[in-house]
Amino acid sequence: MTKLSLITASYNSARTIADTLRSVNAQTYPDFEYLVVDGGSKDETMEIVAREGQRVTSAVSEPDKGIYDAYNKGLSRATGDVIGFINSDDYYCTPEALSEVMAAFEADPELEAVHGDLVYVDPVDTSKIERHWKSRPATVENLRRGFIPAHPTLFLRRSVYDKVGGFDTAYRLAADYDFMLRTFYVHRVKSLYIPSIWVRMRSGGATGGNASSIIRQNDEIRASQQAHGLNYPKALFFAHKVLDRSVQRARAPFVKAPDIAGAGGK
């Protein structure tokens, strides 16, 4: 059986991390290590990790330089053959999520990446779906338009990190995009999109809370594209981004997404 490493980055996440931990506890896939990398929380985050993290195998709490630095710390500690991330304000909405991912890897030894769908939910009442991120294959054309897989649904073989490297912390808001551009555009890894909703993601955060942060993130995305030689007209790029977000909202009332009992809610 292929071993999976799962990484959660957190900081002052006492309000939400119990949902994350419980959703990991509920996963049916048996062979994984679960690493919590905390940035030195001042609230009760680590007490909740100790109480609720039945499947946590390692937890560290120390100052870091932000979420992407925490990701890199997690990667340096991970020992699995496949690696995934689930942040402390997100949670798996089905107990079969990890099993579905790992079945795809085990069915194709040459497969390097798997990703799926997620829904954005109200940050307080996670039963309320605000946007449906229905993903798509990671083709060059989709990448040019600013698309990347939803990071909480992305799983990669360790060999991908060995050749691509970690997250470039010079990007404050778009290091995940830059990493995935290197992964899917520069290195052209073999990937599979599975149209299943695996994650409920609370709306808001550094890149989704207001217009200013969204603009800054998109400016970083454009800078990453230029750095890697992927050129696309600016007007078309932003038009695609606005349209995509609008379509995600329009789909929200009609999507039927699973939800693990006991995780999320008011």
PDB file of C-alpha atoms in Angstrom:
ATOM      1  CA  MET A   1       0.000   0.000   0.000  1.00  0.00           C
ATOM      2  CA  THR A   2       1.302   3.452  -0.949  1.00  0.00           C
ATOM      3  CA  LYS A   3       2.091   5.702   2.014  1.00  0.00           C
ATOM      4  CA  LEU A   4       0.572   9.182   2.102  1.00  0.00           C
ATOM      5  CA  SER A   5       1.820  12.237   3.979  1.00  0.00           C
ATOM      6  CA  LEU A   6      -0.812  14.825   4.875  1.00  0.00           C
ATOM      7  CA  ILE A   7       0.228  18.314   6.045  1.00  0.00           C
ATOM      8  CA  THR A   8      -1.817  20.968   7.860  1.00  0.00           C
ATOM      9  CA  ALA A   9      -0.425  24.480   8.326  1.00  0.00           C
ATOM     10  CA  SER A  10      -2.026  26.508  11.125  1.00  0.00           C
ATOM     11  CA  TYR A  11      -1.783  29.738  13.080  1.00  0.00           C
ATOM     12  CA  ASN A  12      -4.280  30.858  15.719  1.00  0.00           C
ATOM     13  CA  SER A  13      -6.770  28.396  14.258  1.00  0.00           C
ATOM     14  CA  ALA A  14      -8.689  27.435  17.394  1.00  0.00           C
ATOM     15  CA  ARG A  15     -12.009  28.397  15.799  1.00  0.00           C
ATOM     16  CA  THR A  16     -11.706  26.026  12.854  1.00  0.00           C
ATOM     17  CA  ILE A  17      -8.995  23.384  13.210  1.00  0.00           C
ATOM     18  CA  ALA A  18     -11.191  20.872  15.055  1.00  0.00           C
ATOM     19  CA  ASP A  19     -13.210  20.438  11.836  1.00  0.00           C
ATOM     20  CA  THR A  20     -10.009  19.756   9.914  1.00  0.00           C
ATOM     21  CA  LEU A  21      -8.781  17.196  12.442  1.00  0.00           C
ATOM     22  CA  ARG A  22     -12.110  15.387  12.684  1.00  0.00           C
ATOM     23  CA  SER A  23     -12.369  15.113   8.921  1.00  0.00           C
ATOM     24  CA  VAL A  24      -8.902  13.551   8.789  1.00  0.00           C
ATOM     25  CA  ASN A  25      -9.839  11.201  11.630  1.00  0.00           C
ATOM     26  CA  ALA A  26     -12.787  10.010   9.543  1.00  0.00           C
ATOM     27  CA  GLN A  27     -10.755   9.047   6.459  1.00  0.00           C
ATOM     28  CA  THR A  28     -11.008   5.396   5.468  1.00  0.00           C
ATOM     29  CA  TYR A  29      -7.547   5.221   3.876  1.00  0.00           C
ATOM     30  CA  PRO A  30      -5.376   3.556   6.523  1.00  0.00           C
ATOM     31  CA  ASP A  31      -1.743   4.235   5.645  1.00  0.00           C
ATOM     32  CA  PHE A  32      -0.879   7.886   6.119  1.00  0.00           C
ATOM     33  CA  GLU A  33       1.133  10.130   8.385  1.00  0.00           C
ATOM     34  CA  TYR A  34      -0.412  13.427   9.439  1.00  0.00           C
ATOM     35  CA  LEU A  35       1.818  16.408  10.184  1.00  0.00           C
ATOM     36  CA  VAL A  36       0.613  19.637  11.804  1.00  0.00           C
ATOM     37  CA  VAL A  37       2.950  22.613  11.305  1.00  0.00           C
ATOM     38  CA  ASP A  38       1.864  25.520  13.488  1.00  0.00           C
ATOM     39  CA  GLY A  39       3.345  28.997  13.375  1.00  0.00           C
ATOM     40  CA  GLY A  40       3.480  29.493  17.136  1.00  0.00           C
ATOM     41  CA  SER A  41      -0.211  30.049  17.861  1.00  0.00           C
ATOM     42  CA  LYS A  42      -1.161  32.193  20.837  1.00  0.00           C
ATOM     43  CA  ASP A  43      -4.636  30.703  21.183  1.00  0.00           C
ATOM     44  CA  GLU A  44      -5.776  27.146  21.957  1.00  0.00           C
ATOM     45  CA  THR A  45      -4.860  25.658  18.578  1.00  0.00           C
ATOM     46  CA  MET A  46      -2.306  23.188  19.897  1.00  0.00           C
ATOM     47  CA  GLU A  47      -4.524  22.104  22.791  1.00  0.00           C
ATOM     48  CA  ILE A  48      -7.208  21.270  20.233  1.00  0.00           C
ATOM     49  CA  VAL A  49      -4.657  19.375  18.119  1.00  0.00           C
ATOM     50  CA  ALA A  50      -3.715  17.320  21.183  1.00  0.00           C
ATOM     51  CA  ARG A  51      -7.362  16.647  22.041  1.00  0.00           C
ATOM     52  CA  GLU A  52      -8.902  16.075  18.593  1.00  0.00           C
ATOM     53  CA  GLY A  53      -5.961  14.920  16.467  1.00  0.00           C
ATOM     54  CA  GLN A  54      -6.387  11.185  16.778  1.00  0.00           C
ATOM     55  CA  ARG A  55      -4.410  10.566  13.597  1.00  0.00           C
ATOM     56  CA  VAL A  56      -1.769  13.275  14.051  1.00  0.00           C
ATOM     57  CA  THR A  57       1.656  11.648  13.975  1.00  0.00           C
ATOM     58  CA  SER A  58       3.727  14.806  14.404  1.00  0.00           C
ATOM     59  CA  ALA A  59       2.919  18.339  15.571  1.00  0.00           C
ATOM     60  CA  VAL A  60       5.293  21.272  15.906  1.00  0.00           C
ATOM     61  CA  SER A  61       4.530  24.846  16.969  1.00  0.00           C
ATOM     62  CA  GLU A  62       7.176  27.503  16.351  1.00  0.00           C
ATOM     63  CA  PRO A  63       7.428  30.894  14.637  1.00  0.00           C
ATOM     64  CA  ASP A  64       7.602  30.823  10.859  1.00  0.00           C
ATOM     65  CA  LYS A  65       7.601  33.263   7.949  1.00  0.00           C
ATOM     66  CA  GLY A  66       4.063  32.563   6.801  1.00  0.00           C
ATOM     67  CA  ILE A  67       2.009  29.766   5.335  1.00  0.00           C
ATOM     68  CA  TYR A  68       4.378  28.900   2.484  1.00  0.00           C
ATOM     69  CA  ASP A  69       7.286  28.646   4.901  1.00  0.00           C
ATOM     70  CA  ALA A  70       5.116  26.276   6.950  1.00  0.00           C
ATOM     71  CA  TYR A  71       4.422  24.240   3.817  1.00  0.00           C
ATOM     72  CA  ASN A  72       8.156  23.905   3.177  1.00  0.00           C
ATOM     73  CA  LYS A  73       8.727  22.813   6.783  1.00  0.00           C
ATOM     74  CA  GLY A  74       6.059  20.169   6.353  1.00  0.00           C
ATOM     75  CA  LEU A  75       7.658  18.932   3.146  1.00  0.00           C
ATOM     76  CA  SER A  76      11.022  18.594   4.878  1.00  0.00           C
ATOM     77  CA  ARG A  77       9.418  16.345   7.523  1.00  0.00           C
ATOM     78  CA  ALA A  78       7.161  14.280   5.252  1.00  0.00           C
ATOM     79  CA  THR A  79       8.158  10.661   4.566  1.00  0.00           C
ATOM     80  CA  GLY A  80       5.271   9.475   2.367  1.00  0.00           C
ATOM     81  CA  ASP A  81       5.326   8.488  -1.290  1.00  0.00           C
ATOM     82  CA  VAL A  82       2.440  10.899  -1.981  1.00  0.00           C
ATOM     83  CA  ILE A  83       1.974  14.297  -0.297  1.00  0.00           C
ATOM     84  CA  GLY A  84      -1.127  16.461   0.184  1.00  0.00           C
ATOM     85  CA  PHE A  85      -2.098  19.595   2.131  1.00  0.00           C
ATOM     86  CA  ILE A  86      -5.275  20.407   4.053  1.00  0.00           C
ATOM     87  CA  ASN A  87      -5.271  23.780   5.804  1.00  0.00           C
ATOM     88  CA  SER A  88      -6.658  24.524   9.234  1.00  0.00           C
ATOM     89  CA  ASP A  89      -9.739  26.353   7.930  1.00  0.00           C
ATOM     90  CA  ASP A  90     -10.626  23.625   5.407  1.00  0.00           C
ATOM     91  CA  TYR A  91     -11.846  20.085   5.896  1.00  0.00           C
ATOM     92  CA  TYR A  92     -12.530  16.932   3.902  1.00  0.00           C
ATOM     93  CA  CYS A  93     -16.243  16.605   3.281  1.00  0.00           C
ATOM     94  CA  THR A  94     -16.249  12.869   2.589  1.00  0.00           C
ATOM     95  CA  PRO A  95     -14.468  10.035   4.419  1.00  0.00           C
ATOM     96  CA  GLU A  96     -13.530   8.482   1.070  1.00  0.00           C
ATOM     97  CA  ALA A  97     -11.504  11.452  -0.217  1.00  0.00           C
ATOM     98  CA  LEU A  98      -8.051  10.049   0.503  1.00  0.00           C
ATOM     99  CA  SER A  99      -9.048   6.546  -0.590  1.00  0.00           C
ATOM    100  CA  GLU A 100     -10.231   7.896  -3.944  1.00  0.00           C
ATOM    101  CA  VAL A 101      -6.976   9.793  -4.425  1.00  0.00           C
ATOM    102  CA  MET A 102      -4.738   6.889  -3.520  1.00  0.00           C
ATOM    103  CA  ALA A 103      -6.684   4.410  -5.637  1.00  0.00           C
ATOM    104  CA  ALA A 104      -5.836   6.564  -8.671  1.00  0.00           C
ATOM    105  CA  PHE A 105      -2.125   6.558  -7.825  1.00  0.00           C
ATOM    106  CA  GLU A 106      -2.070   2.821  -7.194  1.00  0.00           C
ATOM    107  CA  ALA A 107      -3.863   2.131 -10.482  1.00  0.00           C
ATOM    108  CA  ASP A 108      -1.226   4.008 -12.506  1.00  0.00           C
ATOM    109  CA  PRO A 109       2.385   3.914 -11.281  1.00  0.00           C
ATOM    110  CA  GLU A 110       3.326   6.622 -13.801  1.00  0.00           C
ATOM    111  CA  LEU A 111       0.706   9.078 -12.531  1.00  0.00           C
ATOM    112  CA  GLU A 112       2.379  12.008 -10.748  1.00  0.00           C
ATOM    113  CA  ALA A 113      -0.519  14.271  -9.718  1.00  0.00           C
ATOM    114  CA  VAL A 114      -4.189  13.980  -8.797  1.00  0.00           C
ATOM    115  CA  HIS A 115      -6.647  16.797  -8.097  1.00  0.00           C
ATOM    116  CA  GLY A 116     -10.389  17.234  -7.661  1.00  0.00           C
ATOM    117  CA  ASP A 117     -13.089  19.759  -6.743  1.00  0.00           C
ATOM    118  CA  LEU A 118     -14.022  21.794  -3.690  1.00  0.00           C
ATOM    119  CA  VAL A 119     -16.735  24.127  -2.486  1.00  0.00           C
ATOM    120  CA  TYR A 120     -16.251  27.476  -0.769  1.00  0.00           C
ATOM    121  CA  VAL A 121     -18.532  27.748   2.248  1.00  0.00           C
ATOM    122  CA  ASP A 122     -19.659  30.381   4.720  1.00  0.00           C
ATOM    123  CA  PRO A 123     -16.870  30.775   7.317  1.00  0.00           C
ATOM    124  CA  VAL A 124     -19.333  30.363  10.216  1.00  0.00           C
ATOM    125  CA  ASP A 125     -22.041  28.086   8.826  1.00  0.00           C
ATOM    126  CA  THR A 126     -20.198  25.647   6.585  1.00  0.00           C
ATOM    127  CA  SER A 127     -23.455  24.074   5.425  1.00  0.00           C
ATOM    128  CA  LYS A 128     -23.936  27.172   3.225  1.00  0.00           C
ATOM    129  CA  ILE A 129     -22.132  26.819  -0.102  1.00  0.00           C
ATOM    130  CA  GLU A 130     -20.990  30.116  -1.620  1.00  0.00           C
ATOM    131  CA  ARG A 131     -18.935  28.942  -4.623  1.00  0.00           C
ATOM    132  CA  HIS A 132     -18.345  25.664  -6.419  1.00  0.00           C
ATOM    133  CA  TRP A 133     -14.793  25.273  -7.704  1.00  0.00           C
ATOM    134  CA  LYS A 134     -15.326  22.737 -10.458  1.00  0.00           C
ATOM    135  CA  SER A 135     -11.811  22.063 -11.639  1.00  0.00           C
ATOM    136  CA  ARG A 136     -10.439  21.021 -15.023  1.00  0.00           C
ATOM    137  CA  PRO A 137      -7.368  19.275 -16.431  1.00  0.00           C
ATOM    138  CA  ALA A 138      -4.088  21.139 -15.895  1.00  0.00           C
ATOM    139  CA  THR A 139      -3.459  21.884 -19.572  1.00  0.00           C
ATOM    140  CA  VAL A 140      -1.139  24.616 -20.834  1.00  0.00           C
ATOM    141  CA  GLU A 141      -4.066  26.659 -22.135  1.00  0.00           C
ATOM    142  CA  ASN A 142      -5.886  26.491 -18.816  1.00  0.00           C
ATOM    143  CA  LEU A 143      -2.705  27.498 -16.983  1.00  0.00           C
ATOM    144  CA  ARG A 144      -2.246  30.487 -19.297  1.00  0.00           C
ATOM    145  CA  ARG A 145      -5.673  31.738 -18.275  1.00  0.00           C
ATOM    146  CA  GLY A 146      -4.670  31.723 -14.609  1.00  0.00           C
ATOM    147  CA  PHE A 147      -6.150  28.338 -13.718  1.00  0.00           C
ATOM    148  CA  ILE A 148      -4.516  26.056 -11.192  1.00  0.00           C
ATOM    149  CA  PRO A 149      -5.947  23.031  -9.384  1.00  0.00           C
ATOM    150  CA  ALA A 150      -7.486  23.835  -6.012  1.00  0.00           C
ATOM    151  CA  HIS A 151      -4.502  23.332  -3.713  1.00  0.00           C
ATOM    152  CA  PRO A 152      -6.354  21.475  -0.899  1.00  0.00           C
ATOM    153  CA  THR A 153      -7.400  18.889  -3.495  1.00  0.00           C
ATOM    154  CA  LEU A 154      -3.950  18.443  -5.050  1.00  0.00           C
ATOM    155  CA  PHE A 155      -1.830  15.378  -4.277  1.00  0.00           C
ATOM    156  CA  LEU A 156       1.637  14.803  -5.740  1.00  0.00           C
ATOM    157  CA  ARG A 157       4.173  12.038  -5.663  1.00  0.00           C
ATOM    158  CA  ARG A 158       7.297  12.865  -3.664  1.00  0.00           C
ATOM    159  CA  SER A 159       9.293  12.595  -6.894  1.00  0.00           C
ATOM    160  CA  VAL A 160       7.546  15.757  -8.122  1.00  0.00           C
ATOM    161  CA  TYR A 161       8.878  17.780  -5.185  1.00  0.00           C
ATOM    162  CA  ASP A 162      12.311  16.276  -5.763  1.00  0.00           C
ATOM    163  CA  LYS A 163      12.457  17.768  -9.262  1.00  0.00           C
ATOM    164  CA  VAL A 164      10.278  20.876  -8.873  1.00  0.00           C
ATOM    165  CA  GLY A 165      11.417  22.015  -5.422  1.00  0.00           C
ATOM    166  CA  GLY A 166       9.323  23.644  -2.709  1.00  0.00           C
ATOM    167  CA  PHE A 167       7.314  26.863  -2.437  1.00  0.00           C
ATOM    168  CA  ASP A 168       9.006  30.159  -3.351  1.00  0.00           C
ATOM    169  CA  THR A 169       8.312  32.365  -0.319  1.00  0.00           C
ATOM    170  CA  ALA A 170       9.101  35.511  -2.313  1.00  0.00           C
ATOM    171  CA  TYR A 171       5.491  35.184  -3.472  1.00  0.00           C
ATOM    172  CA  ARG A 172       3.452  36.244  -0.451  1.00  0.00           C
ATOM    173  CA  LEU A 173       0.030  35.339  -1.867  1.00  0.00           C
ATOM    174  CA  ALA A 174       0.637  33.179  -4.932  1.00  0.00           C
ATOM    175  CA  ALA A 175       3.473  30.776  -4.088  1.00  0.00           C
ATOM    176  CA  ASP A 176       1.029  27.902  -4.582  1.00  0.00           C
ATOM    177  CA  TYR A 177       0.281  29.144  -8.109  1.00  0.00           C
ATOM    178  CA  ASP A 178       3.999  29.554  -8.844  1.00  0.00           C
ATOM    179  CA  PHE A 179       4.682  26.049  -7.552  1.00  0.00           C
ATOM    180  CA  MET A 180       1.933  24.544  -9.667  1.00  0.00           C
ATOM    181  CA  LEU A 181       3.056  26.475 -12.727  1.00  0.00           C
ATOM    182  CA  ARG A 182       6.513  24.938 -12.316  1.00  0.00           C
ATOM    183  CA  THR A 183       4.885  21.551 -11.770  1.00  0.00           C
ATOM    184  CA  PHE A 184       2.403  21.476 -14.625  1.00  0.00           C
ATOM    185  CA  TYR A 185       3.876  23.945 -17.142  1.00  0.00           C
ATOM    186  CA  VAL A 186       7.648  23.737 -16.734  1.00  0.00           C
ATOM    187  CA  HIS A 187       7.908  20.037 -15.828  1.00  0.00           C
ATOM    188  CA  ARG A 188       4.660  18.843 -17.484  1.00  0.00           C
ATOM    189  CA  VAL A 189       3.970  16.174 -14.876  1.00  0.00           C
ATOM    190  CA  LYS A 190       1.436  13.495 -15.690  1.00  0.00           C
ATOM    191  CA  SER A 191      -1.804  14.408 -13.918  1.00  0.00           C
ATOM    192  CA  LEU A 192      -5.377  13.247 -13.480  1.00  0.00           C
ATOM    193  CA  TYR A 193      -8.420  15.368 -12.679  1.00  0.00           C
ATOM    194  CA  ILE A 194     -11.143  13.484 -10.795  1.00  0.00           C
ATOM    195  CA  PRO A 195     -14.508  15.355 -10.812  1.00  0.00           C
ATOM    196  CA  SER A 196     -15.337  14.686  -7.162  1.00  0.00           C
ATOM    197  CA  ILE A 197     -15.863  17.232  -4.380  1.00  0.00           C
ATOM    198  CA  TRP A 198     -13.382  16.407  -1.621  1.00  0.00           C
ATOM    199  CA  VAL A 199     -13.050  19.616   0.420  1.00  0.00           C
ATOM    200  CA  ARG A 200     -15.158  22.309   2.051  1.00  0.00           C
ATOM    201  CA  MET A 201     -13.088  25.495   2.172  1.00  0.00           C
ATOM    202  CA  ARG A 202     -14.104  28.502   4.258  1.00  0.00           C
ATOM    203  CA  SER A 203     -14.307  31.669   2.191  1.00  0.00           C
ATOM    204  CA  GLY A 204     -12.110  34.637   3.013  1.00  0.00           C
ATOM    205  CA  GLY A 205      -8.479  34.328   3.987  1.00  0.00           C
ATOM    206  CA  ALA A 206      -5.461  36.132   2.614  1.00  0.00           C
ATOM    207  CA  THR A 207      -6.418  35.695  -1.050  1.00  0.00           C
ATOM    208  CA  GLY A 208     -10.181  35.665  -0.930  1.00  0.00           C
ATOM    209  CA  GLY A 209     -11.307  38.189   1.628  1.00  0.00           C
ATOM    210  CA  ASN A 210     -11.290  41.510  -0.249  1.00  0.00           C
ATOM    211  CA  ALA A 211     -10.632  43.112  -3.616  1.00  0.00           C
ATOM    212  CA  SER A 212      -7.213  44.438  -2.638  1.00  0.00           C
ATOM    213  CA  SER A 213      -5.825  41.012  -1.693  1.00  0.00           C
ATOM    214  CA  ILE A 214      -7.311  39.425  -4.815  1.00  0.00           C
ATOM    215  CA  ILE A 215      -5.646  42.078  -7.003  1.00  0.00           C
ATOM    216  CA  ARG A 216      -2.292  41.600  -5.256  1.00  0.00           C
ATOM    217  CA  GLN A 217      -2.542  37.834  -5.689  1.00  0.00           C
ATOM    218  CA  ASN A 218      -3.347  38.169  -9.387  1.00  0.00           C
ATOM    219  CA  ASP A 219      -0.416  40.556  -9.857  1.00  0.00           C
ATOM    220  CA  GLU A 220       1.834  37.877  -8.334  1.00  0.00           C
ATOM    221  CA  ILE A 221       0.304  35.268 -10.628  1.00  0.00           C
ATOM    222  CA  ARG A 222       1.115  37.457 -13.631  1.00  0.00           C
ATOM    223  CA  ALA A 223       4.678  37.918 -12.373  1.00  0.00           C
ATOM    224  CA  SER A 224       5.076  34.151 -11.994  1.00  0.00           C
ATOM    225  CA  GLN A 225       3.743  33.578 -15.494  1.00  0.00           C
ATOM    226  CA  GLN A 226       6.244  36.029 -16.947  1.00  0.00           C
ATOM    227  CA  ALA A 227       9.097  34.496 -14.934  1.00  0.00           C
ATOM    228  CA  HIS A 228       8.362  31.095 -16.485  1.00  0.00           C
ATOM    229  CA  GLY A 229       7.766  32.331 -20.022  1.00  0.00           C
ATOM    230  CA  LEU A 230       4.008  31.842 -20.052  1.00  0.00           C
ATOM    231  CA  ASN A 231       2.498  34.905 -21.729  1.00  0.00           C
ATOM    232  CA  TYR A 232      -1.180  35.771 -21.996  1.00  0.00           C
ATOM    233  CA  PRO A 233      -2.826  39.173 -22.619  1.00  0.00           C
ATOM    234  CA  LYS A 234      -3.571  40.938 -19.333  1.00  0.00           C
ATOM    235  CA  ALA A 235      -7.119  41.910 -20.299  1.00  0.00           C
ATOM    236  CA  LEU A 236      -8.008  38.354 -21.261  1.00  0.00           C
ATOM    237  CA  PHE A 237      -6.365  36.992 -18.126  1.00  0.00           C
ATOM    238  CA  PHE A 238      -8.485  39.160 -15.810  1.00  0.00           C
ATOM    239  CA  ALA A 239     -11.622  38.590 -17.901  1.00  0.00           C
ATOM    240  CA  HIS A 240     -11.220  34.834 -17.459  1.00  0.00           C
ATOM    241  CA  LYS A 241     -10.646  35.250 -13.717  1.00  0.00           C
ATOM    242  CA  VAL A 242     -13.782  37.385 -13.247  1.00  0.00           C
ATOM    243  CA  LEU A 243     -15.890  35.051 -15.383  1.00  0.00           C
ATOM    244  CA  ASP A 244     -14.644  31.961 -13.578  1.00  0.00           C
ATOM    245  CA  ARG A 245     -15.456  33.402 -10.150  1.00  0.00           C
ATOM    246  CA  SER A 246     -18.921  34.460 -11.336  1.00  0.00           C
ATOM    247  CA  VAL A 247     -19.646  30.984 -12.697  1.00  0.00           C
ATOM    248  CA  GLN A 248     -18.494  29.425  -9.423  1.00  0.00           C
ATOM    249  CA  ARG A 249     -21.047  31.563  -7.554  1.00  0.00           C
ATOM    250  CA  ALA A 250     -23.787  30.820 -10.055  1.00  0.00           C
ATOM    251  CA  ARG A 251     -23.297  27.064  -9.606  1.00  0.00           C
ATOM    252  CA  ALA A 252     -23.400  27.222  -5.805  1.00  0.00           C
ATOM    253  CA  PRO A 253     -27.195  26.937  -5.304  1.00  0.00           C
ATOM    254  CA  PHE A 254     -27.340  23.805  -7.427  1.00  0.00           C
ATOM    255  CA  VAL A 255     -24.349  21.782  -6.247  1.00  0.00           C
ATOM    256  CA  LYS A 256     -24.832  18.811  -3.976  1.00  0.00           C
ATOM    257  CA  ALA A 257     -21.686  18.450  -1.910  1.00  0.00           C
ATOM    258  CA  PRO A 258     -21.113  15.817   0.770  1.00  0.00           C
ATOM    259  CA  ASP A 259     -20.445  16.814   4.365  1.00  0.00           C
ATOM    260  CA  ILE A 260     -18.966  14.676   7.085  1.00  0.00           C
ATOM    261  CA  ALA A 261     -21.332  14.605  10.073  1.00  0.00           C
ATOM    262  CA  GLY A 262     -19.805  16.428  13.023  1.00  0.00           C
ATOM    263  CA  ALA A 263     -17.435  18.547  10.943  1.00  0.00           C
ATOM    264  CA  GLY A 264     -18.488  22.107  10.231  1.00  0.00           C
ATOM    265  CA  GLY A 265     -21.734  23.914  10.898  1.00  0.00           C
ATOM    266  CA  LYS A 266     -22.540  26.871  13.057  1.00  0.00           C
TER     267      LYS A 266
END
